C-alpha positions as CSV (number, residue, x, y, z in Angstrom):
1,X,107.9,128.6,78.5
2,X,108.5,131.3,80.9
3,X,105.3,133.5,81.4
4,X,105.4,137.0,83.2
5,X,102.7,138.0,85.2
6,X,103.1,142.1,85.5
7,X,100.9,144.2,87.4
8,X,99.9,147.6,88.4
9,X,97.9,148.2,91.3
10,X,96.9,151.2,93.6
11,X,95.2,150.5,97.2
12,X,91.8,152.7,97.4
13,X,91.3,151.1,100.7
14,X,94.7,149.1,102.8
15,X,92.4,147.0,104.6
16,X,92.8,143.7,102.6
17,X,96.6,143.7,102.3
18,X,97.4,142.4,105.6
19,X,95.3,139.4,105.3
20,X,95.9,138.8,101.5
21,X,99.8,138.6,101.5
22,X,100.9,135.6,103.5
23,X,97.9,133.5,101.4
24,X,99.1,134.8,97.9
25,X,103.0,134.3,99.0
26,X,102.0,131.1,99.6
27,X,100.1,130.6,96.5
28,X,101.7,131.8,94.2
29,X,105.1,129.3,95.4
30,X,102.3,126.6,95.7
31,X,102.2,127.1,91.4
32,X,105.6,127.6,91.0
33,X,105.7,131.5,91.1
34,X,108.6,134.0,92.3
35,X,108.4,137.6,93.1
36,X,110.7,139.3,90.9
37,X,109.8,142.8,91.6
38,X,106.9,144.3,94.4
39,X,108.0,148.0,94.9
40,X,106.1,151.1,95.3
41,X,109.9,152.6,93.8
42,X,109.3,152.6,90.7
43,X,109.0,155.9,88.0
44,X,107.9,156.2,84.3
45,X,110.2,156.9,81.8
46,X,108.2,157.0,78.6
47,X,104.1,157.3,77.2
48,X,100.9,158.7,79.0
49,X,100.8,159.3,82.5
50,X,100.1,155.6,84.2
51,X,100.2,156.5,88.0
52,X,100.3,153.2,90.2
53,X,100.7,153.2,93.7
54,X,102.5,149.6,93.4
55,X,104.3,147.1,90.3
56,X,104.5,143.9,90.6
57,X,106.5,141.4,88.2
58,X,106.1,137.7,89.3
59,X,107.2,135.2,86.8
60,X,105.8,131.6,86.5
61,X,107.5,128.6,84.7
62,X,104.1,128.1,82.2
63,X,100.9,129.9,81.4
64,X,99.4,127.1,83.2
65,X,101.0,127.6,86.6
66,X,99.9,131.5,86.1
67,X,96.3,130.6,85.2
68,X,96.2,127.9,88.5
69,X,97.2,130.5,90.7
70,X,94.8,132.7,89.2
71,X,92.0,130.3,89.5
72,X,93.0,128.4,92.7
73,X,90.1,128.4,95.0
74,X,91.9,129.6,97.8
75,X,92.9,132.7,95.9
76,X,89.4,133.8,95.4
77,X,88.5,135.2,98.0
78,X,92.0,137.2,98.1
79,X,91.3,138.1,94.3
80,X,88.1,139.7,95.7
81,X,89.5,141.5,98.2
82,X,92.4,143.1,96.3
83,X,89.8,143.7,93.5
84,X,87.3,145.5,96.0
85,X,90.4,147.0,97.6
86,X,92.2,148.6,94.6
87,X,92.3,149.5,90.9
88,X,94.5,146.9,89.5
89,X,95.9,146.4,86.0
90,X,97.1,142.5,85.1
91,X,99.0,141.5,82.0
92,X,100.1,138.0,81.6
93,X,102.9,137.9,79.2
94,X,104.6,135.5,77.2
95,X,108.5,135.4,77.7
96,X,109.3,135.1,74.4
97,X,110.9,138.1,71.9
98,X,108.3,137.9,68.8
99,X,110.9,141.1,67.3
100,X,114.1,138.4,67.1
């Protein structure tokens, strides 16, 4: 089953993002991953104020390709430098409707 992997995340420092993006591109197509949205357009329409300089929505065929590319080696140092480099908010979510 389709899992979502949705993220907010606000560069306190720029530095890493040069370096991090063509290694996670590739990544995250190495475990079956697309893009579906990466945009600093984005606005809240609803709830408490949530500023984020960035949203990302990728979406992975299972929660096991999502937690490989999460754990792959060769993502951890990019994982430390986008953690180091920004406050970052990720939810992995099941694409299923539970409400149906």
């Amino acid at each position: 089953m389709a899992h979502y992997s949705v993220l907010a995340v606000t560069p306190t420092d720029d530095g890493w993002i040069p370096d991090y993006l063509p290694i996670a591109n590739a990544l995250v197509t190495k475990h079956g991953g697309r893009y579906l949205a990466r945009t600093a357009s984005h606005e809240q329409v609803e709830g408490a104020e949530s500023p984020a300089g960035l949203r990302i929505i990728l979406e992975w065929p299972t929660r096991a390709a999502a937690i490989a590319f999460m754990n792959d080696p060769d993502y951890a140092p990019q994982l430390a430098a986008r953690t180091a480099g920004s406050e970052s908010v990720h939810f992995l979510i099941e694409g299923r409707d539970d409400l149906a």
